[in-house]
Short mmCIF file of C-alpha atoms in Angstrom, two decimals:
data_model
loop_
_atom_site.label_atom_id
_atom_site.label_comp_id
_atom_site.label_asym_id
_atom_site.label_seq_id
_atom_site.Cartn_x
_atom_site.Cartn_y
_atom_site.Cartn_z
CA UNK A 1 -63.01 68.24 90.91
CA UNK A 2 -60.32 67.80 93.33
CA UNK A 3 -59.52 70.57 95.45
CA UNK A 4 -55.39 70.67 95.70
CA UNK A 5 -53.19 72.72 98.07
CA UNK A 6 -52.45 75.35 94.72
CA UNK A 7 -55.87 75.93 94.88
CA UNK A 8 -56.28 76.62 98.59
CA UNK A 9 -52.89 78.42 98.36
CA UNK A 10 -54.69 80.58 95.44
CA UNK A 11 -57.51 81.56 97.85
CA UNK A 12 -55.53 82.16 100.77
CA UNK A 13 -53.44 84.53 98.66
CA UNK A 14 -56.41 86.78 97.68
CA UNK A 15 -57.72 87.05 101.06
CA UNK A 16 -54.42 87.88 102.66
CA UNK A 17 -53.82 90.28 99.94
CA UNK A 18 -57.16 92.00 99.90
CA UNK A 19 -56.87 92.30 104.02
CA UNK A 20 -53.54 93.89 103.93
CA UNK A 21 -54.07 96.04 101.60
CA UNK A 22 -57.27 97.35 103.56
CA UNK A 23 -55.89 97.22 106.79
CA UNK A 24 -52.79 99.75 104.67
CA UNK A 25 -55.87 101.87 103.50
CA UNK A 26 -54.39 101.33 100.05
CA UNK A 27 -56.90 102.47 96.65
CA UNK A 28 -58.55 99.81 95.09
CA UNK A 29 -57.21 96.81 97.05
CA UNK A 30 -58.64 94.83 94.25
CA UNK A 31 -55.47 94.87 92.33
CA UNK A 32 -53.34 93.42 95.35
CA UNK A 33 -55.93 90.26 94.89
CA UNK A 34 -55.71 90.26 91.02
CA UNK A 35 -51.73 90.44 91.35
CA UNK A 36 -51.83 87.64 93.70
CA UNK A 37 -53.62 85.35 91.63
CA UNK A 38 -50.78 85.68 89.02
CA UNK A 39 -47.52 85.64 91.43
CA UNK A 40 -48.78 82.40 92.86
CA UNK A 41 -46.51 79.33 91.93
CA UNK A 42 -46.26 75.55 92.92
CA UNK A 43 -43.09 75.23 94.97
CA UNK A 44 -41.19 77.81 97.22
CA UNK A 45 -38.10 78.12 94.67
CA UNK A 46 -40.42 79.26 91.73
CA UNK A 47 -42.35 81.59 94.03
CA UNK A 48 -39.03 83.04 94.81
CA UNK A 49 -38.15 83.54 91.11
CA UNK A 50 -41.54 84.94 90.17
CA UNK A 51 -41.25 87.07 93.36
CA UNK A 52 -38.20 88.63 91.68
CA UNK A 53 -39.55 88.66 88.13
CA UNK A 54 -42.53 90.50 89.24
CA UNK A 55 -40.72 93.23 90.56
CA UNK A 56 -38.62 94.28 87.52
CA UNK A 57 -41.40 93.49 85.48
CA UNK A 58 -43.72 95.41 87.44
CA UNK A 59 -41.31 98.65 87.99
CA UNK A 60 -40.59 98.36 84.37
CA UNK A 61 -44.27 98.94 83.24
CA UNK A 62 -44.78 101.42 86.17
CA UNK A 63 -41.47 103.69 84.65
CA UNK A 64 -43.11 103.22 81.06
CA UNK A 65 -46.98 104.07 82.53
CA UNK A 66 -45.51 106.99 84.26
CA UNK A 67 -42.94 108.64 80.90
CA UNK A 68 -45.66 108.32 79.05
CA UNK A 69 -48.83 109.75 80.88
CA UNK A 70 -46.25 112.95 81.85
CA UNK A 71 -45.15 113.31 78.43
CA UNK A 72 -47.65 112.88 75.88
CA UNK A 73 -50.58 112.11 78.09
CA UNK A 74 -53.38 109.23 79.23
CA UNK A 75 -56.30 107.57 76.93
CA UNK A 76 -57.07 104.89 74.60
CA UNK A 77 -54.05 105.05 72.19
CA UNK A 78 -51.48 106.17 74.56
CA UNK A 79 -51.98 102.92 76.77
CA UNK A 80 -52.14 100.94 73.61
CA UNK A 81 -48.24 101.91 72.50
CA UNK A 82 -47.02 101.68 76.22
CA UNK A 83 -48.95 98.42 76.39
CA UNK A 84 -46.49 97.07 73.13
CA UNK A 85 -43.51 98.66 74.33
CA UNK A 86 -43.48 97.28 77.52
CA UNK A 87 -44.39 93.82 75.51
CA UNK A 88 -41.60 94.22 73.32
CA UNK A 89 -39.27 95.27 76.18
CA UNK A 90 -39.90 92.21 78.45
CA UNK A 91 -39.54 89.66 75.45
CA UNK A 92 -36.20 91.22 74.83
CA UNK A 93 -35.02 91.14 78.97
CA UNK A 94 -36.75 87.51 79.21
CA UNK A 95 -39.31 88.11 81.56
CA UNK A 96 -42.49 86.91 79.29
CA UNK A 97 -43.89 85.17 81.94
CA UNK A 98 -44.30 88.42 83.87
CA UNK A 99 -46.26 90.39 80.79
CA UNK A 100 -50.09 90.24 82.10
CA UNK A 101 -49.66 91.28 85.61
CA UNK A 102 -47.43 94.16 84.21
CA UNK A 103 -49.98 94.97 81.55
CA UNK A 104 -52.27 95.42 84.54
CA UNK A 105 -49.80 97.87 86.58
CA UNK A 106 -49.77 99.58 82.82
CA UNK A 107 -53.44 99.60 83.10
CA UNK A 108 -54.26 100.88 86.17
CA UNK A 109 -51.56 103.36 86.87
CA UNK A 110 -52.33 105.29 83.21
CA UNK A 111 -56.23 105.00 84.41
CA UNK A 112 -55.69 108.44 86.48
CA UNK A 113 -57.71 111.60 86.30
CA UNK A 114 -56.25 112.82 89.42
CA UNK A 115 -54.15 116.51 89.62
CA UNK A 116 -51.59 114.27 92.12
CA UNK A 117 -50.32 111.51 89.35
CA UNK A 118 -47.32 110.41 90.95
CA UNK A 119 -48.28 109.85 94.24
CA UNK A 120 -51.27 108.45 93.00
CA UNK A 121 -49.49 106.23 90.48
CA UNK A 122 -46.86 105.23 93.78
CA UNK A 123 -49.92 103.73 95.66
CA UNK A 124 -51.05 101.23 92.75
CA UNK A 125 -47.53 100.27 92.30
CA UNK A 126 -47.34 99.38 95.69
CA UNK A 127 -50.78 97.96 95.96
CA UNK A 128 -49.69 95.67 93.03
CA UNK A 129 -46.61 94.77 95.05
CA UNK A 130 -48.64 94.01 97.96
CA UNK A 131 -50.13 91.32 96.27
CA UNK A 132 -47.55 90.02 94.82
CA UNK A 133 -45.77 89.33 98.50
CA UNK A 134 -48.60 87.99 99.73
CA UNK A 135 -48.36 85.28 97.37
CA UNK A 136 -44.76 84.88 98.42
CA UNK A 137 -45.70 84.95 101.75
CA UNK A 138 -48.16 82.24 101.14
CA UNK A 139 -46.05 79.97 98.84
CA UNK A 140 -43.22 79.98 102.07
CA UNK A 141 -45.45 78.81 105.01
CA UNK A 142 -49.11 77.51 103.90
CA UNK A 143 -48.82 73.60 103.05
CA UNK A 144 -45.32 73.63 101.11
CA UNK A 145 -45.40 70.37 99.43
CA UNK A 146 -43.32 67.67 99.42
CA UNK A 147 -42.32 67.01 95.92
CA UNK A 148 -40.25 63.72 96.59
CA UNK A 149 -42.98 62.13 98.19
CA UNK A 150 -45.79 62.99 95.67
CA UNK A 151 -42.68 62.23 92.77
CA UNK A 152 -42.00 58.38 94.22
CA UNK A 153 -45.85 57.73 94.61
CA UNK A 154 -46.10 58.77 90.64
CA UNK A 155 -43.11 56.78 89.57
CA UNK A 156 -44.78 53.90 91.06
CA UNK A 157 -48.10 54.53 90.47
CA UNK A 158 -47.15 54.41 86.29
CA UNK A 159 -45.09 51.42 86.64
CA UNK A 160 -47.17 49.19 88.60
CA UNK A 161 -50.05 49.96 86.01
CA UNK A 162 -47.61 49.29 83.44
CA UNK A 163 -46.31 45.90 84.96
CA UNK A 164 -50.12 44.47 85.37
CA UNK A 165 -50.56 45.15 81.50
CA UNK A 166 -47.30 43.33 80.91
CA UNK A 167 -48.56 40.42 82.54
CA UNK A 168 -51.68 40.49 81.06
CA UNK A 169 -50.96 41.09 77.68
CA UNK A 170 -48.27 38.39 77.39
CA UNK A 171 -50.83 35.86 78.19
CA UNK A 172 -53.24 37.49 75.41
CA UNK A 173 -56.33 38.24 77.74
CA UNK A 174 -56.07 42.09 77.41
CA UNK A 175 -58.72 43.72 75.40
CA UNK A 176 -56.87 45.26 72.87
CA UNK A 177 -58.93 48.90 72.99
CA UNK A 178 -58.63 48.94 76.66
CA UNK A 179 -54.50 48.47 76.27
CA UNK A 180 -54.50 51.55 73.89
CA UNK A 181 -56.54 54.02 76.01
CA UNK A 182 -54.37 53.22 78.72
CA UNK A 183 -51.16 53.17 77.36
CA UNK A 184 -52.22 56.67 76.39
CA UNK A 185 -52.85 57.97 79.59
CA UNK A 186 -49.99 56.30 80.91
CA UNK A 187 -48.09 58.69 78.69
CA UNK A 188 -49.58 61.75 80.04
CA UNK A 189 -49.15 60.36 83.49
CA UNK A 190 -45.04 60.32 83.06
CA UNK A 191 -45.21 64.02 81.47
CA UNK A 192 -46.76 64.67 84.75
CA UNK A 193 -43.50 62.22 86.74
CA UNK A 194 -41.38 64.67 84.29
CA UNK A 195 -43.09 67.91 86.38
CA UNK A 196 -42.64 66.23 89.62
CA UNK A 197 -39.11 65.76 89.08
CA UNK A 198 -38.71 69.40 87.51
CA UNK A 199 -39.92 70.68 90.97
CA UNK A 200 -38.15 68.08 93.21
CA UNK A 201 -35.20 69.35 91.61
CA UNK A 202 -35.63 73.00 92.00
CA UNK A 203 -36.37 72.60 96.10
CA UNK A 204 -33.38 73.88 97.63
CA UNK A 205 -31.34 72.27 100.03
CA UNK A 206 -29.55 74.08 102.94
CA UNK A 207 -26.27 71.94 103.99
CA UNK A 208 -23.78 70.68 101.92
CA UNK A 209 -25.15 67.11 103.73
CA UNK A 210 -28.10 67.16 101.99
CA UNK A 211 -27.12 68.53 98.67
CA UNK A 212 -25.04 65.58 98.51
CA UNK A 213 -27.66 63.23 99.47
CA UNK A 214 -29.95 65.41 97.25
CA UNK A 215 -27.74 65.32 94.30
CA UNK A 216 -27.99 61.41 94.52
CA UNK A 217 -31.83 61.09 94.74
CA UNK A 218 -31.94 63.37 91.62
CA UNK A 219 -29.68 60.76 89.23
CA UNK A 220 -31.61 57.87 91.26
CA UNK A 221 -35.47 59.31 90.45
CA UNK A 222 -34.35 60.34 86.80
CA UNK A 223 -33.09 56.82 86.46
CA UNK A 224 -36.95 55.30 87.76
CA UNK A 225 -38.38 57.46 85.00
CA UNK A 226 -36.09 56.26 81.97
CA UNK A 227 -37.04 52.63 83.49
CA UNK A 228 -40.84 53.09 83.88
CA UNK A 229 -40.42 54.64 80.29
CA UNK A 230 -38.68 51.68 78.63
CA UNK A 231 -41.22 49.29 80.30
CA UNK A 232 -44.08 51.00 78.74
CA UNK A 233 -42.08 50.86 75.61
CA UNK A 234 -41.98 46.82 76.37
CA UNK A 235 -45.73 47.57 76.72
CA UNK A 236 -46.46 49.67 73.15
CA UNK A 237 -44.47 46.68 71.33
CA UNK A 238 -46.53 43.75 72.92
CA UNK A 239 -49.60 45.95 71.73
CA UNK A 240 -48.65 46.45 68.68
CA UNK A 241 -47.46 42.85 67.66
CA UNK A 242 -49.75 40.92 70.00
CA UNK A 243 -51.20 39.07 66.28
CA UNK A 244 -47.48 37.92 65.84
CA UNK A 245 -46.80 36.66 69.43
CA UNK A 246 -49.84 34.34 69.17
CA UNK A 247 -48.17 32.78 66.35
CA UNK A 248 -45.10 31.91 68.53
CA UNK A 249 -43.96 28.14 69.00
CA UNK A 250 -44.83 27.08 72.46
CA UNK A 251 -41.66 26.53 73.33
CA UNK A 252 -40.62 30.32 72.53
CA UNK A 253 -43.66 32.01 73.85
CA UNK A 254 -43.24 30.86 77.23
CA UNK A 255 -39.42 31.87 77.77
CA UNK A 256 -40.47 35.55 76.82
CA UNK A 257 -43.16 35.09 79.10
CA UNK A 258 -41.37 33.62 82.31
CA UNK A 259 -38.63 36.78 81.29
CA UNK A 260 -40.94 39.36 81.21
CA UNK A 261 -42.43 38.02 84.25
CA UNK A 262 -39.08 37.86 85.66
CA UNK A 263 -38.26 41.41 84.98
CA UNK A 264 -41.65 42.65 86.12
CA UNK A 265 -40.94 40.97 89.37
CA UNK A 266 -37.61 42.59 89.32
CA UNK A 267 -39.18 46.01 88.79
CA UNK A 268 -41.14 46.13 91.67
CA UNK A 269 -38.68 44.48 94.19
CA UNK A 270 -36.16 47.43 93.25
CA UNK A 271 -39.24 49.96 94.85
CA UNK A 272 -39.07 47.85 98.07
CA UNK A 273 -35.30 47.95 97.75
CA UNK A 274 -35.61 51.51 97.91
CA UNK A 275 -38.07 51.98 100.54
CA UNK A 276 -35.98 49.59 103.17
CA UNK A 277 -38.12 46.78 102.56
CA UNK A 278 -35.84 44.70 101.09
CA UNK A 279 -31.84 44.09 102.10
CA UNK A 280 -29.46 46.07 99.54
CA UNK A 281 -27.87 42.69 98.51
CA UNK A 282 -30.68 40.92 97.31
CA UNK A 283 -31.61 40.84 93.58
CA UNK A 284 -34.35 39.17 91.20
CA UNK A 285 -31.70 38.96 88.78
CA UNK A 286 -27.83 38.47 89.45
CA UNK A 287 -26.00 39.68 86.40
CA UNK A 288 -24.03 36.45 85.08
CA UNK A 289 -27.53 34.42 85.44
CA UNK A 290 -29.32 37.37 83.37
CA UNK A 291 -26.82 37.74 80.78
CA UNK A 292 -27.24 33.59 80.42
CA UNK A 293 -30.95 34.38 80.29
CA UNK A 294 -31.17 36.71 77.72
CA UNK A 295 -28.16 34.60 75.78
CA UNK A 296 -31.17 31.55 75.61
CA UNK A 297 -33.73 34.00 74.75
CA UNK A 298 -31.73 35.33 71.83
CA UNK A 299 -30.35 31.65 70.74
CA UNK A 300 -33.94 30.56 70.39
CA UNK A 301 -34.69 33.22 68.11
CA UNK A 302 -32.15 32.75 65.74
CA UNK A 303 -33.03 29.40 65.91
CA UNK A 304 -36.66 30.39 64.95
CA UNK A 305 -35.22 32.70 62.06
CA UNK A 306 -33.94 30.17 60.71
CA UNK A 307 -36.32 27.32 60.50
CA UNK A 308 -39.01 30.37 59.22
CA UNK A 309 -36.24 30.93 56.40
CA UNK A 310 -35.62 26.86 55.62
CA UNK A 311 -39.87 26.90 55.44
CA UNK A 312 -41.59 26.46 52.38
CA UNK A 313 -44.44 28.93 53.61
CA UNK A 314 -41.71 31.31 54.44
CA UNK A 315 -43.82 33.15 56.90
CA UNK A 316 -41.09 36.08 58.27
CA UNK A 317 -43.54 37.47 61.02
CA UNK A 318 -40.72 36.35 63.81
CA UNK A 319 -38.94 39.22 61.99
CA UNK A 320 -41.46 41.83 64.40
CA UNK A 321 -40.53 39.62 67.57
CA UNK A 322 -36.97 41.92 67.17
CA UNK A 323 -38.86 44.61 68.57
CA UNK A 324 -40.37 43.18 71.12
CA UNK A 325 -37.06 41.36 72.43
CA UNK A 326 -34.82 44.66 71.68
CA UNK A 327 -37.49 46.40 74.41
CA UNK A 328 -36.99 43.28 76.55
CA UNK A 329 -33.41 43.70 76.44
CA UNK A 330 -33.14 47.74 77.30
CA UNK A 331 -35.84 46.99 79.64
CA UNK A 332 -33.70 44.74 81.44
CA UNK A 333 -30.56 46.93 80.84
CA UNK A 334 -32.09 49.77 82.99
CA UNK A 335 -33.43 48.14 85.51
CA UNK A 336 -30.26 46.75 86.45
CA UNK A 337 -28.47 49.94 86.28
CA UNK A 338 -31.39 51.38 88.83
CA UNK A 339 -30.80 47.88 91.32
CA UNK A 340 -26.64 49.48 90.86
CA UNK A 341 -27.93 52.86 91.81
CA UNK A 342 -29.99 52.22 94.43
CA UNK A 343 -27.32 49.79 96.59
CA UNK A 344 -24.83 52.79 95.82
CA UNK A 345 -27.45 55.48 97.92
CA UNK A 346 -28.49 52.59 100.55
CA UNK A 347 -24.47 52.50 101.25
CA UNK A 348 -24.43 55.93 102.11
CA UNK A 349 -27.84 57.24 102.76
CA UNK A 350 -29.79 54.47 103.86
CA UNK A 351 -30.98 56.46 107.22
CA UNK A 352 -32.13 59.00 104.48
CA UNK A 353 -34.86 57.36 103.14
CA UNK A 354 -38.19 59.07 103.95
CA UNK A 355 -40.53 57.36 106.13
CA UNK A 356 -43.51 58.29 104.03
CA UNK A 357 -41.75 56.34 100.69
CA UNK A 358 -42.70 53.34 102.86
CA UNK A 359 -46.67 53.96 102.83
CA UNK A 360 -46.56 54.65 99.03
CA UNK A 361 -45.64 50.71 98.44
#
């Protein structure tokens, strides 16, 4: 199992919580840990939202714990209907995510058999508290991630995987079992690109410099995403009709193969682009060459349509080849709108570029 920085960050949070509380001669510094565990988040921004979440939540359930223990008293059924309003109350104010801890202020603030409730009662609450600002503590100065750099490496982790397939499936010596596991997993892997981005996109920045430049990168990374997707999708329909590209005239086969080795190529240059390891101006594919590219590709087929119609056998299965070249074509389509997008930032932010982007290529 691999031991991330959430996990150390988790740890951290109990001890610092648990030692604080102590060192306050709280009660039960136990619930400072448990209420660290659940204020913990991923990135600063969230902590800050949970931070604030926790604290209505938890002064909600404390007001509830307390009205109802001084009014009709503490035990096993009382804690129950607190335990539901309070339930019902945060569903209604939007603050789900907040229920357990709160359920646990309910918990242990009804859980008195002392003569001095309130005070007693104040000291949980804050003991509760405590732990949730260690968390917050935590979250703001033990290893804060770097989202962008751990959001590139994913991006281009998923597409050079998918680009090797590509160019081993269109020469038919993928093992067709293999193809499917992994073009499985390379769907999980961009729901996890999906949560990079998410969190990328909730850092904050602090100068209306680097919004600007940060507002860029956002409509640049989301673009890398819908092109990694649309080359898997190239990927799925080379998988799924590999019986009908074997069937291809020579001819045909190898000008989808040269452009999907073209565009592959393409692909990966646009990283290096990117990362300053290519000049802005230079491109795999110029437009008024590509467009006359994927004009041949699409004469040929029509050609091939038509001699499969003219055929006595009349064997349509160039009908599923549609697919495949519709992918190629949307494929191509997005990665020239990321080359656009990426000599647009380079213009203006091309001292930007972070210096670990480099290492991930």
């Amino acid at each position: 199992m691999k031991l991330g920085a959430r996990i150390l960050k988790t740890g951290v949070a109990i001890s610092l919580a648990l030692f604080l509380a102590s060192l306050l001669e709280l009660p039960s510094p136990v619930f400072a840990g448990v209420a660290a565990i659940f204020a913990i988040q991923p990135s600063i921004y969230r902590s800050y939202l949970t931070l604030l979440e926790q604290v209505y939540g938890n002064l909600i359930g404390a007001v509830i714990a307390v009205i109802f223990v001084l009014t009709i008293g503490s035990n096993y059924l009382t804690i129950g209907l607190a335990a539901i309003l309070t339930i019902v109350l945060m569903l209604k104010l939007n603050l789900e995510k907040t229920v357990p801890l709160t359920l646990v202020t309910i918990i242990i603030i009804m859980d008195s058999h002392t003569t001095n409730f309130l005070s007693f009662a104040s000291l949980r609450f804050l003991t509760v508290l405590l732990g949730i600002f260690s968390a917050f503590i935590v979250n703001m100065i033990f290893l804060p991630p770097k989202y962008e750099t751990r959001l590139f490496k994913s991006i281009h982790e998923v597409s050079e995987e998918v680009i090797r397939w590509i160019r081993v499936s269109i020469r038919h010596a993928s093992d067709h079992v293999s193809v499917k596991e992994d073009i499985d997993r390379l769907d999980e892997k961009l729901i996890k690109v999906d949560q990079w981005y998410s969190f990328y996109k909730e850092e904050r920045s602090y100068t209306k410099k680097q919004q600007y430049a940060k507002m860029r990168k956002l409509v640049l990374y989301r673009q890398m995403i819908a092109t990694s997707k649309k080359s898997l999708d190239v990927l799925k329909r080379l998988h799924r009709f590999e019986n009908e590209l074997t069937e291809l005239p020579e001819q045909f086969h190898m000008m989808v193969q040269e452009r999907l080795e073209s565009l592959a190529s393409y692909h990966e240059q646009l990283y290096m682009k990117y990362v300053g390891k290519l000049r802005p101006e230079h491109s795999e594919s110029a437009g008024s060459e590509a467009s006359v590219k994927r004009h041949e590709v699409m004469e040929i087929f029509v050609k091939e349509i038509n001699i499969a119609l003219e055929s006595e056998n009349r064997d349509f299965s160039v009908y599923h080849l549609m697919h495949v070249l519709s992918a190629m074509v949307d494929y191509e389509e997005q990665l020239e709108h990321l080359d656009l997008l990426i000599i647009a930032y380079l213009n203006y932010h091309s001292d930007e570029v972070d210096q670990d982007l480099q290492h991930a290529i």
